[in-house]
Structure formats: C-alpha cells, structure tokens
Amino acid sequence: MTTASESELLTHVGPGTPMGSMMREYWIPAMLSSELKADAPPTRLKLLGEKLIAFRDSTGRVGVLDHRCPHRCASMFFGRNEDSGIRCTYHGWKFDVEGHCLDMPNVPSHMAFPEKVMAKAYKVQERYGIVWAYMGSRAEAPPLPCFEAAMLADDSERNLFCVQRECNWLQGLEGDIDTSHFSFLHMGAMEPADVDQGTYGRYALINRAPEYHVADTDWGTMYAAYRPAETNSTYWRVAHFMFPFWTIPPDGHFADHVIARAWVPMDDTHTMFFHISWKKNTPGLRNKKDGTRIPGASIGNKYLPNDSSWLGRWRLAANATNDYLIDRDSQKTESYSGIDGIHLQDQALTESMGEIVDHTFEHLAISDLMITRTRRRILQAARAAAEGITPPGVDNPEVFQGARGGDFISPNSVGWLQAYSDELRISKNPTGVLRVAAE
C-alpha cells in the first residue's frame, strides 16, 4: 500500500519538490521539433509546473525561456520573434535563446545595463525530432538519453507523436507497466479461437491471469509476465520502466520491438505523452484470424485543433467531456470497453481515476507487482537525489541500451533473465546500440 506521504512525494513535480528536482537532472522531452518554425510566434509551454515559452529564432536555434520578461514580468508570449531573439512588446527589451539581454530600447544608451540582465533560459538540444530541455542545476548538462528508440536516426523510419493526458504523470505511466489489463480492457471480448493460432497474443487470451518476475535494473525496473505456451515452453511479455518517466511496453514481438514512451509532467494534473517507435516493428495483437480488425483496436489519434493556451496542445477529440465516445451497444456485443482505440481506452481509464489518484483507496494484488516495485524504486531514487546522490542513468545513459520489451516464447529449462538475454542477442538492432544486459 502506498501511504499518503509517499503518494504526495511521487505525484508532485513542481519546483522545489523532491520528484521535480530529480526529474530536472535529466533531459526532458519538451515538444516536437516540428511544432516550432523560424521567426514564428512563440508557443506557450508547460513543463514540470513551470510556465515557459518556446521559440525558434531566425537562425533556427530554439529557446525555452520563463515566460516572464525579467524587466517587469510581462509575458513574452506576446513578444515579437525577430532577428535572432524574442522582444517583449511591453518595453522592447530583447533576449536571445540563451537568455542574454540584447537590447533595452526604452533606456538611454548610457544608462542601459544589458550585460547584467538575463532571462531565465534552459539549455536546449534538438535530436531525433524532439526539442529536449535541461532544467537542472548543473552548469554543464549531462549527456542526452541514448536508449534504443530515441536513437533512430532516420526520420522516415520513426513514428513520433504526442498526446496530452489530463491526469498525473504517474497514473499514465503505470498503465504502460500493467500487463494484465491488456486481456480485459483491450481484448476482453476476444476468445483464443478468434485469433490466429500462431499469434503470440493468443496466450494472453488463453490465460488472463499471468504470473510475474520483477527486478530492479540499472535503468529502473523490469517485469516478465509469464504463462504456459506449448509443451515445455513459456510465453513471456517483458516491459520496463526507465528513469525518470520512460516506459518500454510489451505490445509487440520482442525481436523488433523498438519503442519508448515518455510520460512528461506538464504539471501535477496534466501529462504530455511522447511515443517513439520504429516503423518496421511487428505490431501486437490487433486482427482476428480472418484479417479483420479486432473491435476497439483501431490505431491513430483524432485531435482537437491546437490553441495558444497553456494546455492547448495535442488534446484528443474524444475525451472526458463526451465520455470518450463510448458505444454502449458495441460494448454489449463486440468490444469489452465500447471505446475505439487502444490508446484512447487507456486514456479514458487513467483519467477516470481523477486528476491525481488517491492511492490510499487502492487494494493492490500480485498483478500489481511491477507497479509497487516501480513506485518503491522511484521513491528511493528521489530521496537519494535529495541527499545529493545522482539519479540512475543521468551520467551513464548507456545503461538504458540494455532495455528491450515485447513478447517471445522460450523453453521452460531457461530462466527468465537468461531467456531475456538470449532474445537480446538474436534481436534486430536498427540503431546499433542494443546490448545484452549481462555484458
């Protein structure tokens, strides 16, 4: 059981909180590179409870700044993005992407002091189609993340999208490390006879209550949910939590399942979900044996138009205001949830818990072993970080390269960690960085 004090530590991410301070030691996915155009108006951006603006200057550089002008605190969202800087329209003070004051046009030149004024600006790098921000206290930022999916160099081979979720980051993330809900929320109306006999996901329909192995890792935590397969073999679904808010879900064949998902806190009650995957991944269970789509298992997202508000980006058209377009007739006949879309089903249920779930109401079971282990690991790391101990993977992000998720079958004679390492050795490696965890 997670206590009220532990729940508060886990869920609150604003400046000065233990969790927020730990997360700031990592590079944070702030937005997609495609969201910013040179010399275009600035974009409002919320990250870890801070109100920021992001803009791309005329030379192509990206700035992520506190939205308040350091002169009189007017919002630079209303500023002019021009000639390699953002100019506050209140008095014309101008700042570059690093926060340096370039101009004080309302102050007589002999009284100006631009060298003494800095806008609060965060370090920024663009890589893999993402704008990354470092919000920590180090003068020199740590290395960028270098786990497998983040290093897909070819844009044409990368799936990359965002979805905003109206709930705390932790309950969004925990949906990705909760494997048993797959057999209910997503596939509860399907029977084993409905799908092709050679489909691995069929075993999750034959046995909807798997057993588990869970372990701490250098990068976070991992689980292996297991069920009997054919004679003398075991069906495994392996997934990971990676610090500070990344997951590698198991929904696909391990051999080519290059994927990672970030649950980035905008504030305590809103999360921006980033999905990165290899387009050549073999998808998980989606079709019946006749080739038709399983009801409710559609892919793709339909969005509301973005607007310029703090929470106006990447919102789904199906949402709490319209009950996620649930179809009760379909729920009776062909879809366990009545909600169309794997991601949307997850979104509906995690948002239904409330903006921040009250963990003291929970009654956790063995099926929640990965969740309890991950909470404990995060709590330990946040408390250690508050004592000055560097969080996992900050200075050695190469440890994340031992993580791959997905499903596979192995002989019963092979232990779970050995089976995992064996699968790593024979898996496809499009980035060249995947390594066997035991090495």
PDB file of N, CA and C in Angstrom, residues 259-300:
ATOM      1  N   ILE A 259      10.838   0.628 -29.275  1.00  0.00           N
ATOM      2  CA  ILE A 259       9.811   1.577 -28.841  1.00  0.00           C
ATOM      3  C   ILE A 259      10.199   2.173 -27.499  1.00  0.00           C
ATOM      4  N   ALA A 260       9.759   3.393 -27.254  1.00  0.00           N
ATOM      5  CA  ALA A 260       9.849   4.013 -25.928  1.00  0.00           C
ATOM      6  C   ALA A 260       8.763   5.068 -25.832  1.00  0.00           C
ATOM      7  N   ARG A 261       8.268   5.276 -24.615  1.00  0.00           N
ATOM      8  CA  ARG A 261       7.207   6.248 -24.395  1.00  0.00           C
ATOM      9  C   ARG A 261       7.537   7.049 -23.140  1.00  0.00           C
ATOM     10  N   ALA A 262       7.398   8.360 -23.247  1.00  0.00           N
ATOM     11  CA  ALA A 262       7.679   9.252 -22.123  1.00  0.00           C
ATOM     12  C   ALA A 262       6.383   9.820 -21.581  1.00  0.00           C
ATOM     13  N   TRP A 263       6.296   9.923 -20.265  1.00  0.00           N
ATOM     14  CA  TRP A 263       5.139  10.493 -19.574  1.00  0.00           C
ATOM     15  C   TRP A 263       5.623  11.754 -18.871  1.00  0.00           C
ATOM     16  N   VAL A 264       5.670  12.837 -19.636  1.00  0.00           N
ATOM     17  CA  VAL A 264       6.317  14.068 -19.182  1.00  0.00           C
ATOM     18  C   VAL A 264       5.314  14.929 -18.421  1.00  0.00           C
ATOM     19  N   PRO A 265       5.569  15.218 -17.149  1.00  0.00           N
ATOM     20  CA  PRO A 265       4.629  16.058 -16.399  1.00  0.00           C
ATOM     21  C   PRO A 265       4.637  17.502 -16.908  1.00  0.00           C
ATOM     22  N   MET A 266       3.480  17.978 -17.335  1.00  0.00           N
ATOM     23  CA  MET A 266       3.326  19.393 -17.606  1.00  0.00           C
ATOM     24  C   MET A 266       3.149  20.133 -16.282  1.00  0.00           C
ATOM     25  N   ASP A 267       2.317  19.577 -15.438  1.00  0.00           N
ATOM     26  CA  ASP A 267       2.165  19.997 -14.051  1.00  0.00           C
ATOM     27  C   ASP A 267       1.666  18.774 -13.300  1.00  0.00           C
ATOM     28  N   ASP A 268       1.151  18.943 -12.106  1.00  0.00           N
ATOM     29  CA  ASP A 268       0.743  17.776 -11.325  1.00  0.00           C
ATOM     30  C   ASP A 268      -0.467  17.055 -11.903  1.00  0.00           C
ATOM     31  N   THR A 269      -1.254  17.726 -12.735  1.00  0.00           N
ATOM     32  CA  THR A 269      -2.513  17.138 -13.206  1.00  0.00           C
ATOM     33  C   THR A 269      -2.622  17.050 -14.724  1.00  0.00           C
ATOM     34  N   HIS A 270      -1.539  17.309 -15.439  1.00  0.00           N
ATOM     35  CA  HIS A 270      -1.529  17.192 -16.900  1.00  0.00           C
ATOM     36  C   HIS A 270      -0.196  16.590 -17.337  1.00  0.00           C
ATOM     37  N   THR A 271      -0.276  15.684 -18.289  1.00  0.00           N
ATOM     38  CA  THR A 271       0.898  14.945 -18.748  1.00  0.00           C
ATOM     39  C   THR A 271       0.961  14.984 -20.264  1.00  0.00           C
ATOM     40  N   MET A 272       2.163  15.175 -20.811  1.00  0.00           N
ATOM     41  CA  MET A 272       2.357  15.053 -22.247  1.00  0.00           C
ATOM     42  C   MET A 272       3.033  13.711 -22.523  1.00  0.00           C
ATOM     43  N   PHE A 273       2.320  12.891 -23.268  1.00  0.00           N
ATOM     44  CA  PHE A 273       2.795  11.555 -23.618  1.00  0.00           C
ATOM     45  C   PHE A 273       3.522  11.623 -24.953  1.00  0.00           C
ATOM     46  N   PHE A 274       4.775  11.177 -24.998  1.00  0.00           N
ATOM     47  CA  PHE A 274       5.564  11.107 -26.219  1.00  0.00           C
ATOM     48  C   PHE A 274       5.732   9.636 -26.606  1.00  0.00           C
ATOM     49  N   HIS A 275       5.442   9.327 -27.853  1.00  0.00           N
ATOM     50  CA  HIS A 275       5.601   7.964 -28.381  1.00  0.00           C
ATOM     51  C   HIS A 275       6.674   7.983 -29.466  1.00  0.00           C
ATOM     52  N   ILE A 276       7.667   7.093 -29.327  1.00  0.00           N
ATOM     53  CA  ILE A 276       8.709   6.918 -30.345  1.00  0.00           C
ATOM     54  C   ILE A 276       8.788   5.432 -30.669  1.00  0.00           C
ATOM     55  N   SER A 277       8.726   5.083 -31.940  1.00  0.00           N
ATOM     56  CA  SER A 277       8.875   3.678 -32.302  1.00  0.00           C
ATOM     57  C   SER A 277       9.406   3.543 -33.723  1.00  0.00           C
ATOM     58  N   TRP A 278       9.910   2.361 -33.991  1.00  0.00           N
ATOM     59  CA  TRP A 278      10.421   2.002 -35.311  1.00  0.00           C
ATOM     60  C   TRP A 278       9.254   1.581 -36.187  1.00  0.00           C
ATOM     61  N   LYS A 279       9.171   2.134 -37.384  1.00  0.00           N
ATOM     62  CA  LYS A 279       8.058   1.805 -38.267  1.00  0.00           C
ATOM     63  C   LYS A 279       8.066   0.351 -38.717  1.00  0.00           C
ATOM     64  N   LYS A 280       9.200  -0.338 -38.596  1.00  0.00           N
ATOM     65  CA  LYS A 280       9.280  -1.731 -39.013  1.00  0.00           C
ATOM     66  C   LYS A 280       8.968  -2.700 -37.879  1.00  0.00           C
ATOM     67  N   ASN A 281       8.519  -2.187 -36.725  1.00  0.00           N
ATOM     68  CA  ASN A 281       8.068  -3.070 -35.649  1.00  0.00           C
ATOM     69  C   ASN A 281       6.946  -3.986 -36.127  1.00  0.00           C
ATOM     70  N   THR A 282       6.957  -5.216 -35.648  1.00  0.00           N
ATOM     71  CA  THR A 282       5.814  -6.100 -35.853  1.00  0.00           C
ATOM     72  C   THR A 282       4.771  -5.764 -34.796  1.00  0.00           C
ATOM     73  N   PRO A 283       3.573  -5.353 -35.182  1.00  0.00           N
ATOM     74  CA  PRO A 283       2.579  -4.936 -34.179  1.00  0.00           C
ATOM     75  C   PRO A 283       2.108  -6.097 -33.327  1.00  0.00           C
ATOM     76  N   GLY A 284       1.563  -5.762 -32.143  1.00  0.00           N
ATOM     77  CA  GLY A 284       0.965  -6.760 -31.289  1.00  0.00           C
ATOM     78  C   GLY A 284      -0.383  -7.212 -31.826  1.00  0.00           C
ATOM     79  N   LEU A 285      -1.134  -7.899 -30.997  1.00  0.00           N
ATOM     80  CA  LEU A 285      -2.415  -8.456 -31.410  1.00  0.00           C
ATOM     81  C   LEU A 285      -3.390  -7.341 -31.762  1.00  0.00           C
ATOM     82  N   ARG A 286      -3.825  -7.291 -33.038  1.00  0.00           N
ATOM     83  CA  ARG A 286      -4.766  -6.275 -33.497  1.00  0.00           C
ATOM     84  C   ARG A 286      -5.876  -6.860 -34.386  1.00  0.00           C
ATOM     85  N   ASN A 287      -5.601  -8.006 -35.011  1.00  0.00           N
ATOM     86  CA  ASN A 287      -6.534  -8.544 -36.006  1.00  0.00           C
ATOM     87  C   ASN A 287      -7.063  -9.919 -35.609  1.00  0.00           C
ATOM     88  N   LYS A 288      -8.266 -10.204 -36.073  1.00  0.00           N
ATOM     89  CA  LYS A 288      -8.827 -11.546 -35.953  1.00  0.00           C
ATOM     90  C   LYS A 288      -8.145 -12.472 -36.967  1.00  0.00           C
ATOM     91  N   LYS A 289      -8.446 -13.763 -36.876  1.00  0.00           N
ATOM     92  CA  LYS A 289      -7.790 -14.702 -37.775  1.00  0.00           C
ATOM     93  C   LYS A 289      -8.242 -14.543 -39.225  1.00  0.00           C
ATOM     94  N   ASP A 290      -9.396 -13.875 -39.449  1.00  0.00           N
ATOM     95  CA  ASP A 290      -9.830 -13.624 -40.825  1.00  0.00           C
ATOM     96  C   ASP A 290      -9.227 -12.332 -41.394  1.00  0.00           C
ATOM     97  N   GLY A 291      -8.374 -11.670 -40.603  1.00  0.00           N
ATOM     98  CA  GLY A 291      -7.688 -10.464 -41.065  1.00  0.00           C
ATOM     99  C   GLY A 291      -8.394  -9.168 -40.725  1.00  0.00           C
ATOM    100  N   THR A 292      -9.617  -9.231 -40.231  1.00  0.00           N
ATOM    101  CA  THR A 292     -10.332  -8.007 -39.877  1.00  0.00           C
ATOM    102  C   THR A 292      -9.842  -7.479 -38.534  1.00  0.00           C
ATOM    103  N   ARG A 293      -9.994  -6.169 -38.353  1.00  0.00           N
ATOM    104  CA  ARG A 293      -9.540  -5.517 -37.129  1.00  0.00           C
ATOM    105  C   ARG A 293     -10.389  -5.947 -35.937  1.00  0.00           C
ATOM    106  N   ILE A 294      -9.747  -6.229 -34.829  1.00  0.00           N
ATOM    107  CA  ILE A 294     -10.465  -6.523 -33.588  1.00  0.00           C
ATOM    108  C   ILE A 294     -11.247  -5.283 -33.171  1.00  0.00           C
ATOM    109  N   PRO A 295     -12.529  -5.402 -32.871  1.00  0.00           N
ATOM    110  CA  PRO A 295     -13.321  -4.224 -32.488  1.00  0.00           C
ATOM    111  C   PRO A 295     -12.679  -3.466 -31.328  1.00  0.00           C
ATOM    112  N   GLY A 296     -12.542  -2.161 -31.517  1.00  0.00           N
ATOM    113  CA  GLY A 296     -11.932  -1.319 -30.496  1.00  0.00           C
ATOM    114  C   GLY A 296     -10.435  -1.171 -30.623  1.00  0.00           C
ATOM    115  N   ALA A 297      -9.789  -1.980 -31.473  1.00  0.00           N
ATOM    116  CA  ALA A 297      -8.319  -1.985 -31.554  1.00  0.00           C
ATOM    117  C   ALA A 297      -7.799  -1.098 -32.676  1.00  0.00           C
ATOM    118  N   SER A 298      -8.498  -0.011 -32.957  1.00  0.00           N
ATOM    119  CA  SER A 298      -8.025   0.882 -34.009  1.00  0.00           C
ATOM    120  C   SER A 298      -6.764   1.607 -33.562  1.00  0.00           C
ATOM    121  N   ILE A 299      -6.034   2.143 -34.529  1.00  0.00           N
ATOM    122  CA  ILE A 299      -4.818   2.898 -34.243  1.00  0.00           C
ATOM    123  C   ILE A 299      -4.994   4.309 -34.790  1.00  0.00           C
ATOM    124  N   GLY A 300      -4.154   5.216 -34.318  1.00  0.00           N
ATOM    125  CA  GLY A 300      -4.247   6.602 -34.749  1.00  0.00           C
ATOM    126  C   GLY A 300      -5.047   7.425 -33.755  1.00  0.00           C
TER     127      GLY A 300
END
